[in-house]
Amino acid sequence: MSVSEKVAYLRGLMEGLELDENSKEGKLFAAIVDTLDDVASELSDFEEDLGDLDDYVEELDEDLADLEEFVYDDDCDCGCCCDDDCDCGCCDDDDNCIEVTCPACNEEICVDIDDIDDDGHVECPCCGEVLEFEIEDDDSDEDEE
């Protein structure tokens, strides 16, 4: 039974007592039941607002989850940030990957040679620190021979 239903029941009990509404006791009971009715009405409004807020928070939570996925899972193809526990295969050693330990976050990462810019810089996918590499030109070695 809801609070409004309980207040309506109390109002019915009060009316069943057939109290004189002009007597002190009649005025008191009528005021109490009226106050309870107002409280029940406001409580109903609060419950409705709470339901709306719950829906809104749920939407925000979903949006935040999407945003976190976009921001944090963009480090490599599977979002693992070259974690040692990764079994995805995207971080396997190959000719274009250099394994290094970032001096800022101490994470072991795989740097794809193609991601290194012309100045030898690349950002750590875990912390964003700019790492510097010396680039050796393979063409110059072939020209010297």
Coordinates of N, CA and C in Angstrom, one line a residue, residues 4-129:
S4 N 0.1 7.4 -0.1 CA -1.2 8.1 -0.4 C -2.4 7.2 -0.1
E5 N -2.3 6.0 -0.3 CA -3.4 5.0 0.0 C -3.5 4.9 1.5
K6 N -2.4 4.9 2.3 CA -2.5 4.9 3.7 C -3.2 6.1 4.3
V7 N -2.9 7.3 3.7 CA -3.5 8.6 4.2 C -5.0 8.5 3.9
A8 N -5.3 8.0 2.7 CA -6.7 7.9 2.4 C -7.5 7.0 3.4
Y9 N -6.8 5.9 3.8 CA -7.4 5.0 4.8 C -7.6 5.7 6.1
L10 N -6.6 6.5 6.5 CA -6.7 7.2 7.8 C -7.8 8.3 7.7
R11 N -8.0 8.9 6.6 CA -9.1 9.9 6.4 C -10.4 9.2 6.5
G12 N -10.5 8.0 5.9 CA -11.7 7.2 6.1 C -12.0 6.8 7.5
L13 N -11.0 6.4 8.2 CA -11.2 6.1 9.7 C -11.6 7.3 10.5
M14 N -11.0 8.4 10.1 CA -11.4 9.7 10.9 C -12.9 10.0 10.6
E15 N -13.3 9.9 9.3 CA -14.7 10.2 9.0 C -15.6 9.2 9.6
G16 N -15.1 7.9 9.8 CA -15.9 6.9 10.4 C -16.2 7.1 11.9
L17 N -15.3 7.9 12.5 CA -15.4 8.2 13.9 C -16.5 9.3 14.1
E18 N -16.9 9.9 13.0 CA -17.9 11.0 13.1 C -17.6 12.0 14.1
L19 N -16.4 12.5 14.1 CA -16.0 13.6 15.0 C -16.6 14.9 14.6
D20 N -16.9 15.7 15.5 CA -17.4 17.1 15.2 C -16.2 17.9 14.7
E21 N -16.3 18.4 13.4 CA -15.2 19.1 12.8 C -15.0 20.5 13.5
N22 N -15.9 20.9 14.4 CA -15.7 22.1 15.1 C -15.1 21.9 16.5
S23 N -15.0 20.6 16.9 CA -14.4 20.4 18.2 C -12.9 20.4 18.1
K24 N -12.3 20.5 19.3 CA -10.8 20.6 19.3 C -10.2 19.3 18.7
E25 N -10.7 18.2 19.1 CA -10.2 16.9 18.6 C -10.5 16.7 17.1
G26 N -11.6 17.1 16.6 CA -12.0 17.0 15.2 C -11.0 17.9 14.3
K27 N -10.8 19.1 14.8 CA -9.9 20.0 14.1 C -8.5 19.4 14.1
L28 N -8.0 18.8 15.2 CA -6.7 18.3 15.3 C -6.5 17.1 14.3
F29 N -7.5 16.2 14.3 CA -7.4 15.0 13.4 C -7.5 15.5 11.9
A30 N -8.3 16.4 11.6 CA -8.4 16.9 10.2 C -7.1 17.6 9.8
A31 N -6.5 18.3 10.7 CA -5.2 19.0 10.3 C -4.1 17.9 10.1
I32 N -4.1 16.9 11.0 CA -3.1 15.9 10.9 C -3.3 15.1 9.5
V33 N -4.5 14.7 9.2 CA -4.7 14.0 8.0 C -4.4 14.9 6.7
D34 N -4.8 16.2 6.8 CA -4.5 17.1 5.7 C -2.9 17.2 5.5
T35 N -2.2 17.3 6.6 CA -0.8 17.4 6.6 C -0.2 16.1 6.0
L36 N -0.7 15.0 6.4 CA -0.2 13.7 5.9 C -0.5 13.6 4.4
D37 N -1.6 14.1 4.0 CA -1.9 14.1 2.6 C -1.0 15.0 1.8
D38 N -0.6 16.2 2.3 CA 0.4 17.0 1.6 C 1.8 16.3 1.6
V39 N 2.1 15.7 2.7 CA 3.4 15.0 2.7 C 3.4 13.9 1.7
A40 N 2.4 13.1 1.6 CA 2.3 12.0 0.6 C 2.4 12.5 -0.8
S41 N 1.7 13.7 -1.1 CA 1.8 14.3 -2.4 C 3.2 14.7 -2.8
E42 N 3.9 15.4 -1.8 CA 5.2 15.8 -2.1 C 6.2 14.6 -2.2
L43 N 5.9 13.6 -1.5 CA 6.7 12.3 -1.6 C 6.6 11.7 -2.9
S44 N 5.4 11.7 -3.4 CA 5.1 11.2 -4.8 C 5.9 12.0 -5.8
D45 N 5.9 13.3 -5.7 CA 6.6 14.2 -6.6 C 8.1 13.9 -6.5
F46 N 8.6 13.7 -5.3 CA 10.1 13.4 -5.2 C 10.4 12.0 -5.8
E47 N 9.5 11.1 -5.7 CA 9.8 9.8 -6.3 C 9.8 9.9 -7.8
E48 N 8.9 10.7 -8.4 CA 8.9 10.9 -9.8 C 10.2 11.6 -10.3
D49 N 10.6 12.6 -9.5 CA 11.8 13.3 -9.8 C 13.0 12.4 -9.7
L50 N 13.0 11.6 -8.7 CA 14.1 10.6 -8.5 C 14.2 9.6 -9.7
G51 N 13.1 9.2 -10.2 CA 13.1 8.3 -11.3 C 13.7 9.0 -12.5
D52 N 13.3 10.3 -12.7 CA 13.9 11.0 -13.8 C 15.4 11.2 -13.7
L53 N 15.8 11.5 -12.5 CA 17.3 11.6 -12.2 C 18.0 10.3 -12.4
D54 N 17.4 9.2 -12.0 CA 18.0 7.9 -12.2 C 18.2 7.6 -13.7
D55 N 17.1 7.9 -14.5 CA 17.3 7.8 -16.0 C 18.4 8.6 -16.5
Y56 N 18.5 9.9 -16.1 CA 19.5 10.8 -16.5 C 20.9 10.3 -16.2
V57 N 21.1 9.8 -14.9 CA 22.4 9.3 -14.5 C 22.8 8.1 -15.3
E58 N 21.8 7.3 -15.6 CA 22.1 6.1 -16.4 C 22.6 6.5 -17.8
E59 N 21.9 7.5 -18.4 CA 22.4 8.0 -19.7 C 23.8 8.5 -19.6
L60 N 24.0 9.3 -18.6 CA 25.4 9.9 -18.4 C 26.4 8.8 -18.2
D61 N 26.1 7.7 -17.5 CA 27.0 6.6 -17.3 C 27.3 5.9 -18.6
E62 N 26.3 5.7 -19.5 CA 26.5 5.1 -20.8 C 27.4 6.0 -21.6
D63 N 27.1 7.3 -21.6 CA 27.9 8.3 -22.4 C 29.4 8.3 -21.9
L64 N 29.6 8.2 -20.6 CA 30.9 8.2 -20.0 C 31.6 6.9 -20.4
A65 N 30.9 5.8 -20.4 CA 31.5 4.6 -20.8 C 32.0 4.6 -22.3
D66 N 31.2 5.2 -23.1 CA 31.6 5.4 -24.5 C 32.8 6.3 -24.7
L67 N 32.8 7.4 -23.9 CA 33.9 8.3 -23.9 C 35.2 7.6 -23.4
E68 N 35.1 6.9 -22.3 CA 36.3 6.2 -21.8 C 36.8 5.2 -22.8
E69 N 35.9 4.5 -23.5 CA 36.3 3.5 -24.5 C 37.1 4.2 -25.6
F70 N 36.5 5.4 -26.0 CA 37.2 6.1 -27.1 C 38.5 6.6 -26.7
V71 N 38.7 7.2 -25.4 CA 39.9 7.8 -25.0 C 40.9 6.7 -24.6
Y72 N 40.6 5.7 -23.8 CA 41.5 4.8 -23.3 C 41.8 3.6 -24.1
D73 N 40.9 3.2 -25.0 CA 41.1 2.0 -25.8 C 41.6 2.3 -27.2
D74 N 42.2 3.5 -27.4 CA 42.7 3.8 -28.7 C 44.2 3.6 -28.8
D75 N 44.8 2.9 -27.9 CA 46.3 2.8 -27.9 C 46.8 1.9 -29.0
C76 N 46.2 0.8 -29.3 CA 46.6 -0.1 -30.4 C 45.3 -0.7 -30.9
D77 N 45.4 -1.6 -31.8 CA 44.1 -2.1 -32.4 C 43.2 -2.7 -31.5
C78 N 43.6 -3.4 -30.4 CA 42.7 -4.0 -29.5 C 42.5 -3.2 -28.2
G79 N 43.2 -2.1 -28.0 CA 43.1 -1.3 -26.9 C 43.9 -1.7 -25.7
C80 N 44.9 -2.6 -25.9 CA 45.6 -3.2 -24.8 C 46.8 -2.4 -24.3
C81 N 47.2 -1.3 -25.0 CA 48.3 -0.5 -24.7 C 49.6 -1.3 -24.6
C82 N 49.7 -2.4 -25.4 CA 50.8 -3.3 -25.5 C 51.1 -3.9 -24.1
D83 N 50.0 -4.3 -23.4 CA 50.1 -4.9 -22.1 C 50.7 -6.3 -22.3
D84 N 51.5 -6.7 -21.3 CA 52.1 -8.1 -21.4 C 51.1 -9.2 -21.4
D85 N 49.9 -8.9 -20.8 CA 48.8 -9.9 -20.7 C 48.0 -10.1 -22.0
C86 N 48.4 -9.3 -23.0 CA 47.6 -9.2 -24.2 C 47.9 -10.4 -25.1
D87 N 46.8 -11.1 -25.6 CA 47.0 -12.3 -26.5 C 46.4 -11.9 -27.8
C88 N 46.3 -10.7 -28.1 CA 45.6 -10.3 -29.4 C 46.4 -10.5 -30.6
G89 N 47.7 -10.5 -30.5 CA 48.6 -10.7 -31.6 C 49.0 -9.3 -32.3
C90 N 48.3 -8.2 -31.9 CA 48.6 -7.0 -32.6 C 50.0 -6.4 -32.1
C91 N 50.5 -6.9 -31.0 CA 51.7 -6.4 -30.4 C 52.9 -7.4 -30.6
D92 N 52.7 -8.4 -31.4 CA 53.8 -9.4 -31.6 C 55.0 -8.7 -32.2
D93 N 56.1 -9.2 -31.9 CA 57.3 -8.7 -32.5 C 57.3 -8.9 -34.0
D94 N 57.6 -7.9 -34.7 CA 57.8 -8.0 -36.1 C 58.9 -7.0 -36.5
D95 N 59.1 -6.9 -37.8 CA 60.2 -6.1 -38.3 C 59.9 -4.6 -38.1
N96 N 58.7 -4.2 -38.0 CA 58.4 -2.8 -37.8 C 58.1 -2.4 -36.4
C97 N 58.3 -3.2 -35.4 CA 58.0 -2.9 -34.0 C 59.3 -2.9 -33.2
I98 N 59.4 -1.9 -32.4 CA 60.6 -1.8 -31.5 C 60.0 -1.8 -30.0
E99 N 60.4 -2.7 -29.2 CA 60.0 -2.8 -27.8 C 60.9 -1.9 -27.0
V100 N 60.3 -0.9 -26.3 CA 61.1 0.0 -25.4 C 60.3 0.2 -24.1
T101 N 61.0 0.6 -23.1 CA 60.4 1.0 -21.8 C 60.4 2.5 -21.8
C102 N 59.2 3.0 -21.6 CA 59.0 4.4 -21.5 C 59.7 5.0 -20.2
P103 N 60.5 6.0 -20.3 CA 61.2 6.5 -19.1 C 60.2 7.2 -18.2
A104 N 59.1 7.7 -18.7 CA 58.2 8.4 -17.8 C 57.3 7.5 -17.0
C105 N 56.7 6.5 -17.7 CA 55.7 5.6 -17.0 C 56.2 4.2 -16.7
N106 N 57.4 3.9 -17.2 CA 58.0 2.6 -17.0 C 57.2 1.4 -17.6
E107 N 56.3 1.7 -18.6 CA 55.6 0.7 -19.2 C 56.4 0.2 -20.4
E108 N 56.4 -1.1 -20.7 CA 57.0 -1.6 -21.9 C 56.0 -1.5 -23.0
I109 N 56.4 -0.8 -24.1 CA 55.5 -0.6 -25.2 C 56.2 -1.0 -26.5
C110 N 55.4 -1.2 -27.5 CA 55.8 -1.5 -28.8 C 55.6 -0.3 -29.6
V111 N 56.7 0.2 -30.3 CA 56.6 1.4 -31.1 C 56.7 0.9 -32.6
D112 N 55.7 1.2 -33.3 CA 55.8 0.9 -34.8 C 56.7 1.9 -35.4
I113 N 57.6 1.5 -36.2 CA 58.6 2.3 -36.9 C 57.9 3.3 -37.8
D114 N 56.7 2.9 -38.4 CA 56.0 3.8 -39.2 C 55.3 5.0 -38.5
D115 N 55.2 4.8 -37.1 CA 54.6 5.9 -36.3 C 55.6 7.0 -35.9
I116 N 56.9 6.7 -36.0 CA 57.9 7.7 -35.7 C 58.0 8.7 -36.7
D117 N 57.9 10.0 -36.3 CA 57.9 11.1 -37.3 C 59.3 11.3 -37.8
D118 N 59.5 12.3 -38.7 CA 60.7 12.5 -39.4 C 61.8 13.0 -38.4
D119 N 61.4 13.6 -37.3 CA 62.4 14.1 -36.3 C 62.8 13.0 -35.3
G120 N 62.2 11.8 -35.4 CA 62.5 10.7 -34.5 C 61.7 10.7 -33.3
H121 N 60.5 11.4 -33.3 CA 59.7 11.5 -32.1 C 58.4 10.7 -32.3
V122 N 58.0 10.1 -31.2 CA 56.7 9.4 -31.1 C 56.2 9.5 -29.7
E123 N 54.9 9.6 -29.5 CA 54.3 9.7 -28.1 C 54.1 8.3 -27.6
C124 N 54.3 8.2 -26.3 CA 54.0 6.9 -25.5 C 52.5 6.7 -25.5
P125 N 52.0 5.6 -26.0 CA 50.6 5.4 -26.0 C 50.0 5.2 -24.6
C126 N 50.8 5.0 -23.6 CA 50.3 4.9 -22.2 C 50.2 6.2 -21.5
C127 N 51.2 7.1 -21.6 CA 51.2 8.3 -20.8 C 51.3 9.6 -21.6
G128 N 51.6 9.4 -22.9 CA 51.7 10.6 -23.8 C 53.0 11.3 -23.8
E129 N 54.0 10.8 -23.1 CA 55.4 11.3 -23.1 C 56.0 11.2 -24.5

